[in-house]
mmCIF file of C-alpha atoms in Angstrom:
data_model
loop_
_atom_site.group_PDB
_atom_site.id
_atom_site.type_symbol
_atom_site.label_atom_id
_atom_site.label_comp_id
_atom_site.label_asym_id
_atom_site.label_seq_id
_atom_site.Cartn_x
_atom_site.Cartn_y
_atom_site.Cartn_z
ATOM 1 C CA MET V 153 116.872 146.927 108.341
ATOM 2 C CA ASN V 154 118.730 143.876 107.822
ATOM 3 C CA ASP V 155 119.170 142.080 104.201
ATOM 4 C CA GLU V 156 117.030 139.153 105.056
ATOM 5 C CA ARG V 157 114.197 141.573 106.074
ATOM 6 C CA VAL V 158 114.901 143.518 102.505
ATOM 7 C CA VAL V 159 114.677 140.303 100.629
ATOM 8 C CA ASP V 160 111.581 139.221 102.330
ATOM 9 C CA LEU V 161 109.961 142.630 101.343
ATOM 10 C CA LEU V 162 111.230 142.620 97.669
ATOM 11 C CA ASN V 163 109.967 138.833 97.267
ATOM 12 C CA GLY V 164 106.387 139.789 98.480
ATOM 13 C CA LEU V 165 105.997 142.909 96.127
ATOM 14 C CA LYS V 166 103.288 142.400 93.476
ATOM 15 C CA PRO V 167 104.368 142.745 90.005
ATOM 16 C CA CYS V 168 104.183 146.157 88.289
ATOM 17 C CA PRO V 169 100.672 147.204 87.370
ATOM 18 C CA PHE V 170 101.667 148.692 83.952
ATOM 19 C CA CYS V 171 104.403 146.032 82.374
ATOM 20 C CA GLY V 172 103.551 143.132 84.630
ATOM 21 C CA ARG V 173 106.883 142.198 85.335
ATOM 22 C CA TYR V 174 108.275 141.244 88.784
ATOM 23 C CA SER V 175 111.318 143.578 88.156
ATOM 24 C CA THR V 176 110.953 145.865 90.973
ATOM 25 C CA ILE V 177 113.558 147.480 93.380
ATOM 26 C CA PHE V 178 113.488 149.760 96.417
ATOM 27 C CA ARG V 179 114.657 153.180 95.359
ATOM 28 C CA ARG V 180 116.320 155.271 98.210
ATOM 29 C CA GLU V 181 117.567 158.987 97.471
ATOM 30 C CA ILE V 182 118.856 161.603 99.781
ATOM 31 C CA VAL V 183 116.858 164.695 99.382
ATOM 32 C CA SER V 184 118.141 167.367 101.812
ATOM 33 C CA LYS V 185 121.247 168.093 103.473
ATOM 34 C CA SER V 186 119.682 167.433 106.777
ATOM 35 C CA GLY V 187 119.527 163.798 106.057
ATOM 36 C CA THR V 188 116.031 163.266 104.594
ATOM 37 C CA TYR V 189 115.621 160.353 102.186
ATOM 38 C CA LEU V 190 112.927 159.487 99.572
ATOM 39 C CA TYR V 191 111.844 155.941 99.528
ATOM 40 C CA THR V 192 109.534 154.317 97.026
ATOM 41 C CA VAL V 193 109.174 150.980 95.108
ATOM 42 C CA ARG V 194 110.315 151.274 91.410
ATOM 43 C CA CYS V 195 109.984 149.230 88.315
ATOM 44 C CA TYR V 196 113.399 148.384 86.623
ATOM 45 C CA ARG V 197 111.776 147.681 83.446
ATOM 46 C CA CYS V 198 109.258 150.276 82.650
ATOM 47 C CA GLY V 199 110.356 152.936 85.373
ATOM 48 C CA ALA V 200 106.913 153.337 87.175
ATOM 49 C CA GLU V 201 107.019 154.157 90.827
ATOM 50 C CA GLY V 202 104.866 153.791 93.716
ATOM 51 C CA PRO V 203 104.044 156.447 96.457
ATOM 52 C CA LYS V 204 106.964 158.194 97.876
ATOM 53 C CA VAL V 205 107.726 158.141 101.616
ATOM 54 C CA TYR V 206 110.186 160.184 103.360
ATOM 55 C CA GLY V 207 112.265 158.984 106.234
ATOM 56 C CA GLY V 208 116.013 158.801 107.553
ATOM 57 C CA ASP V 209 118.994 157.094 106.498
ATOM 58 C CA ASP V 210 118.179 153.452 107.837
ATOM 59 C CA SER V 211 114.164 153.809 107.770
ATOM 60 C CA SER V 212 113.055 150.261 107.962
ATOM 61 C CA SER V 213 109.436 151.906 108.614
ATOM 62 C CA ALA V 214 109.655 153.785 105.384
ATOM 63 C CA THR V 215 110.779 150.811 103.447
ATOM 64 C CA GLU V 216 107.951 148.634 104.880
ATOM 65 C CA THR V 217 105.214 151.401 104.100
ATOM 66 C CA VAL V 218 106.153 151.761 100.518
ATOM 67 C CA ALA V 219 106.054 148.007 99.962
ATOM 68 C CA GLU V 220 102.562 148.087 101.695
ATOM 69 C CA LEU V 221 101.605 150.903 99.171
ATOM 70 C CA TRP V 222 102.994 149.244 96.208
ATOM 71 C CA ASN V 223 101.133 146.162 97.004
ATOM 72 C CA GLY V 224 97.812 147.812 98.380
ATOM 73 C CA ARG V 225 96.780 149.528 94.999
ATOM 74 C CA ALA V 226 93.343 148.486 93.495
ATOM 75 C CA GLU V 227 92.906 145.203 91.944
ATOM 76 C CA GLN V 228 92.013 145.369 88.262
ATOM 77 C CA ASN V 229 88.635 143.844 87.003
ATOM 78 C CA ASP V 230 89.328 141.743 83.888
#
């Protein structure tokens, strides 16, 4: 996935549902010796994380999926 696409996805993320900040990042962490990575969206301020998706080293579909899951949460009723 190219840097421009990652920036587009980051700019499209909703604020954190817990603290309301837009300080979210994509987290990618290797979880097995076979090259499986964990992908998620994480709030840099309060540490909240969205659903986790597993994929390969450069899995653009996993990054797009975690962005969709982060943004697809239920809306709050005030």
